Amino acid sequence: MVKKVLMICLGNICRSPIAEVVMVDTLEKAKVKDVEVDSAAIGGWHVGNRADPRAISTLQKHGLKCTHIVRQIRKQDFSEFDFIFGMDEDNMSELRRLAPKESKAELLMLGDFGLEKKNRIIEDPYYERGAEGFETAYQQCVVACAAFMKERLQK
Ligand code: 4NP
């Protein structure tokens, strides 16, 4: 059966598009099939836009392409997706608030897989001047996506 994974962050232009692309790449490299991955925003400010240029260039630096167009999370995501990931505690409380009673999705924080406790929050790099925070988010996603895949998708 196909499993569906949705990556969420506040704006869907920095962290969650990186997490989406990294998860797809992780699955492809491990030849894990039948997993669909998407990403979306909590807020609607950037709907219809591409990811932040710093997210796109960080992924490019690692040989990866991001063509995602921003969309906002919607009610049916909670019944269509098996796993919905937030990047930080604020994302998680918003997800819990938005989830309808009949939600089937597991709400998980991505950094709870594979990362040390002190490093488990994938911080918002949007307001930072450079692209360093994007590289940090990328590296956290690489570790967390591999750990999640091993724990939950390869059994
Ligand atoms: P993201 O970063 O949640 O990692 O995509 C942000 C992007 C935009 C905004 C906030 C966070 N914003 O307020 O526009």
mmCIF file of C-alpha atoms and ligand atoms in Angstrom:
data_model
loop_
_atom_site.group_PDB
_atom_site.id
_atom_site.type_symbol
_atom_site.label_atom_id
_atom_site.label_comp_id
_atom_site.label_asym_id
_atom_site.label_seq_id
_atom_site.Cartn_x
_atom_site.Cartn_y
_atom_site.Cartn_z
ATOM 1 C CA MET A 1 0.000 0.000 0.000
ATOM 2 C CA VAL A 2 1.153 3.504 -0.791
ATOM 3 C CA LYS A 3 2.138 5.580 2.243
ATOM 4 C CA LYS A 4 1.782 9.340 2.132
ATOM 5 C CA VAL A 5 4.075 11.792 3.906
ATOM 6 C CA LEU A 6 3.395 15.531 4.266
ATOM 7 C CA MET A 7 6.075 17.987 5.424
ATOM 8 C CA ILE A 8 4.757 21.133 7.116
ATOM 9 C CA CYS A 9 6.323 24.403 8.204
ATOM 10 C CA LEU A 10 5.065 27.934 8.703
ATOM 11 C CA GLY A 11 5.539 29.348 5.196
ATOM 12 C CA ASN A 12 6.351 26.280 3.011
ATOM 13 C CA ILE A 13 9.220 28.205 1.420
ATOM 14 C CA CYS A 14 12.195 27.229 3.595
ATOM 15 C CA ARG A 15 12.148 24.101 5.762
ATOM 16 C CA SER A 16 9.296 21.926 4.477
ATOM 17 C CA PRO A 17 10.269 22.086 0.773
ATOM 18 C CA ILE A 18 13.804 21.087 1.816
ATOM 19 C CA ALA A 19 12.366 18.244 3.916
ATOM 20 C CA GLU A 20 10.171 17.122 0.998
ATOM 21 C CA VAL A 21 13.050 16.992 -1.496
ATOM 22 C CA VAL A 22 15.376 15.301 0.999
ATOM 23 C CA MET A 23 12.762 12.664 1.849
ATOM 24 C CA VAL A 24 12.193 11.879 -1.841
ATOM 25 C CA ASP A 25 15.960 11.644 -2.407
ATOM 26 C CA THR A 26 16.441 9.426 0.658
ATOM 27 C CA LEU A 27 13.712 7.042 -0.521
ATOM 28 C CA GLU A 28 15.035 6.946 -4.086
ATOM 29 C CA LYS A 29 18.587 6.183 -2.969
ATOM 30 C CA ALA A 30 17.321 3.370 -0.731
ATOM 31 C CA LYS A 31 15.022 2.121 -3.540
ATOM 32 C CA VAL A 32 12.016 2.388 -1.254
ATOM 33 C CA LYS A 33 8.903 2.541 -3.397
ATOM 34 C CA ASP A 34 5.241 3.323 -2.813
ATOM 35 C CA VAL A 35 5.786 6.444 -0.719
ATOM 36 C CA GLU A 36 4.391 9.800 -1.849
ATOM 37 C CA VAL A 37 5.805 12.997 -0.393
ATOM 38 C CA ASP A 38 4.416 16.525 -0.454
ATOM 39 C CA SER A 39 4.778 19.720 1.590
ATOM 40 C CA ALA A 40 2.513 22.567 2.655
ATOM 41 C CA ALA A 41 2.296 25.671 4.829
ATOM 42 C CA ILE A 42 0.498 26.521 8.030
ATOM 43 C CA GLY A 43 0.060 30.115 6.797
ATOM 44 C CA GLY A 44 -1.147 31.346 3.427
ATOM 45 C CA TRP A 45 1.285 34.240 2.766
ATOM 46 C CA HIS A 46 3.343 32.553 0.043
ATOM 47 C CA VAL A 47 0.722 30.369 -1.668
ATOM 48 C CA GLY A 48 1.507 29.967 -5.387
ATOM 49 C CA ASN A 49 5.176 30.969 -4.976
ATOM 50 C CA ARG A 50 8.330 28.923 -5.406
ATOM 51 C CA ALA A 51 10.539 28.127 -2.417
ATOM 52 C CA ASP A 52 12.911 30.780 -1.028
ATOM 53 C CA PRO A 53 15.916 31.135 -3.399
ATOM 54 C CA ARG A 54 18.207 30.140 -0.503
ATOM 55 C CA ALA A 55 16.316 26.839 -0.086
ATOM 56 C CA ILE A 56 16.559 26.196 -3.834
ATOM 57 C CA SER A 57 20.295 26.986 -3.957
ATOM 58 C CA THR A 58 21.056 24.906 -0.853
ATOM 59 C CA LEU A 59 19.365 21.910 -2.469
ATOM 60 C CA GLN A 60 21.116 22.619 -5.774
ATOM 61 C CA LYS A 61 24.462 22.596 -3.974
ATOM 62 C CA HIS A 62 23.656 19.022 -2.972
ATOM 63 C CA GLY A 63 22.570 18.036 -6.481
ATOM 64 C CA LEU A 64 18.851 18.273 -5.767
ATOM 65 C CA LYS A 65 16.075 20.162 -7.488
ATOM 66 C CA CYS A 66 13.037 21.813 -5.939
ATOM 67 C CA THR A 67 10.055 22.595 -8.162
ATOM 68 C CA HIS A 68 7.487 22.799 -5.378
ATOM 69 C CA ILE A 69 4.770 25.451 -5.520
ATOM 70 C CA VAL A 70 3.617 26.626 -2.099
ATOM 71 C CA ARG A 71 0.228 25.461 -0.878
ATOM 72 C CA GLN A 72 -1.522 25.760 2.453
ATOM 73 C CA ILE A 73 -2.515 22.751 4.531
ATOM 74 C CA ARG A 74 -6.184 21.785 4.164
ATOM 75 C CA LYS A 75 -8.606 19.708 6.174
ATOM 76 C CA GLN A 76 -8.516 16.719 3.844
ATOM 77 C CA ASP A 77 -4.728 16.396 4.263
ATOM 78 C CA PHE A 78 -5.434 14.944 7.705
ATOM 79 C CA SER A 79 -7.400 12.085 6.153
ATOM 80 C CA GLU A 80 -5.292 11.622 2.995
ATOM 81 C CA PHE A 81 -1.818 11.533 4.563
ATOM 82 C CA ASP A 82 -0.452 8.836 6.860
ATOM 83 C CA PHE A 83 2.296 10.996 8.385
ATOM 84 C CA ILE A 84 2.267 14.769 8.804
ATOM 85 C CA PHE A 85 5.534 16.266 10.034
ATOM 86 C CA GLY A 86 6.111 19.601 11.728
ATOM 87 C CA MET A 87 9.529 21.194 12.041
ATOM 88 C CA ASP A 88 9.197 22.853 15.454
ATOM 89 C CA GLU A 89 6.901 22.977 18.496
ATOM 90 C CA ASP A 90 4.830 25.836 17.066
ATOM 91 C CA ASN A 91 4.115 23.794 13.932
ATOM 92 C CA MET A 92 3.103 20.847 16.131
ATOM 93 C CA SER A 93 0.637 22.846 18.218
ATOM 94 C CA GLU A 94 -0.874 24.364 15.063
ATOM 95 C CA LEU A 95 -1.207 20.887 13.525
ATOM 96 C CA ARG A 96 -2.903 19.562 16.651
ATOM 97 C CA ARG A 97 -5.249 22.561 16.627
ATOM 98 C CA LEU A 98 -6.128 22.146 12.933
ATOM 99 C CA ALA A 99 -6.560 18.355 12.979
ATOM 100 C CA PRO A 100 -10.198 17.292 12.642
ATOM 101 C CA LYS A 101 -11.480 14.656 15.090
ATOM 102 C CA GLU A 102 -11.501 12.001 12.382
ATOM 103 C CA SER A 103 -7.862 12.712 11.392
ATOM 104 C CA LYS A 104 -6.040 9.519 10.425
ATOM 105 C CA ALA A 105 -2.605 11.126 10.060
ATOM 106 C CA GLU A 106 0.097 10.635 12.668
ATOM 107 C CA LEU A 107 1.400 14.062 13.681
ATOM 108 C CA LEU A 108 5.131 13.855 14.224
ATOM 109 C CA MET A 109 8.056 16.223 14.628
ATOM 110 C CA LEU A 110 10.672 15.407 12.001
ATOM 111 C CA GLY A 111 13.634 16.034 14.311
ATOM 112 C CA ASP A 112 12.386 13.387 16.748
ATOM 113 C CA PHE A 113 13.884 10.870 14.325
ATOM 114 C CA GLY A 114 17.638 10.413 14.384
ATOM 115 C CA LEU A 115 18.608 13.754 15.935
ATOM 116 C CA GLU A 116 19.928 14.428 19.424
ATOM 117 C CA LYS A 117 17.372 15.960 21.758
ATOM 118 C CA LYS A 118 19.129 19.344 21.868
ATOM 119 C CA ASN A 119 19.241 19.439 18.070
ATOM 120 C CA ARG A 120 15.734 18.186 17.304
ATOM 121 C CA ILE A 121 14.081 21.503 16.447
ATOM 122 C CA ILE A 122 14.484 22.445 12.784
ATOM 123 C CA GLU A 123 14.732 26.209 13.273
ATOM 124 C CA ASP A 124 13.205 28.721 10.910
ATOM 125 C CA PRO A 125 16.026 30.175 8.764
ATOM 126 C CA TYR A 126 13.782 32.695 6.940
ATOM 127 C CA TYR A 127 14.741 35.810 8.900
ATOM 128 C CA GLU A 128 18.480 35.074 8.897
ATOM 129 C CA ARG A 129 20.576 37.110 6.554
ATOM 130 C CA GLY A 130 22.519 34.368 4.797
ATOM 131 C CA ALA A 131 21.962 30.784 3.752
ATOM 132 C CA GLU A 132 23.752 29.112 6.655
ATOM 133 C CA GLY A 133 20.517 28.231 8.454
ATOM 134 C CA PHE A 134 19.277 26.569 5.271
ATOM 135 C CA GLU A 135 22.318 24.309 5.199
ATOM 136 C CA THR A 136 21.726 23.419 8.863
ATOM 137 C CA ALA A 137 18.068 22.609 8.119
ATOM 138 C CA TYR A 138 19.171 20.507 5.132
ATOM 139 C CA GLN A 139 21.645 18.523 7.250
ATOM 140 C CA GLN A 140 19.029 17.930 9.965
ATOM 141 C CA CYS A 141 16.561 16.724 7.309
ATOM 142 C CA VAL A 142 19.114 14.292 5.829
ATOM 143 C CA VAL A 143 19.600 12.592 9.207
ATOM 144 C CA ALA A 144 15.939 12.681 10.250
ATOM 145 C CA CYS A 145 14.508 11.444 6.929
ATOM 146 C CA ALA A 146 16.913 8.487 6.853
ATOM 147 C CA ALA A 147 16.067 7.596 10.459
ATOM 148 C CA PHE A 148 12.294 7.858 9.855
ATOM 149 C CA MET A 149 12.561 5.764 6.691
ATOM 150 C CA LYS A 150 14.429 3.025 8.543
ATOM 151 C CA GLU A 151 12.086 3.060 11.534
ATOM 152 C CA ARG A 152 8.748 3.366 9.817
ATOM 153 C CA LEU A 153 8.929 2.718 6.075
ATOM 154 C CA GLN A 154 11.382 -0.111 5.592
ATOM 155 C CA LYS A 155 9.814 -2.694 7.897
HETATM 156 P P1 4NP B 1 9.408 28.316 6.686
HETATM 157 O O1 4NP B 1 9.970 29.798 6.952
HETATM 158 O O2 4NP B 1 8.287 28.117 7.670
HETATM 159 O O3 4NP B 1 10.578 27.427 6.999
HETATM 160 O O4 4NP B 1 8.974 28.276 5.240
HETATM 161 C C1 4NP B 1 9.145 30.932 6.917
HETATM 162 C C2 4NP B 1 8.880 31.523 5.716
HETATM 163 C C3 4NP B 1 8.087 32.665 5.665
HETATM 164 C C4 4NP B 1 7.553 33.187 6.818
HETATM 165 C C5 4NP B 1 7.808 32.574 8.033
HETATM 166 C C6 4NP B 1 8.605 31.431 8.073
HETATM 167 N N1 4NP B 1 6.755 34.372 6.772
HETATM 168 O O5 4NP B 1 6.344 34.859 7.838
HETATM 169 O O6 4NP B 1 6.498 34.874 5.677
#
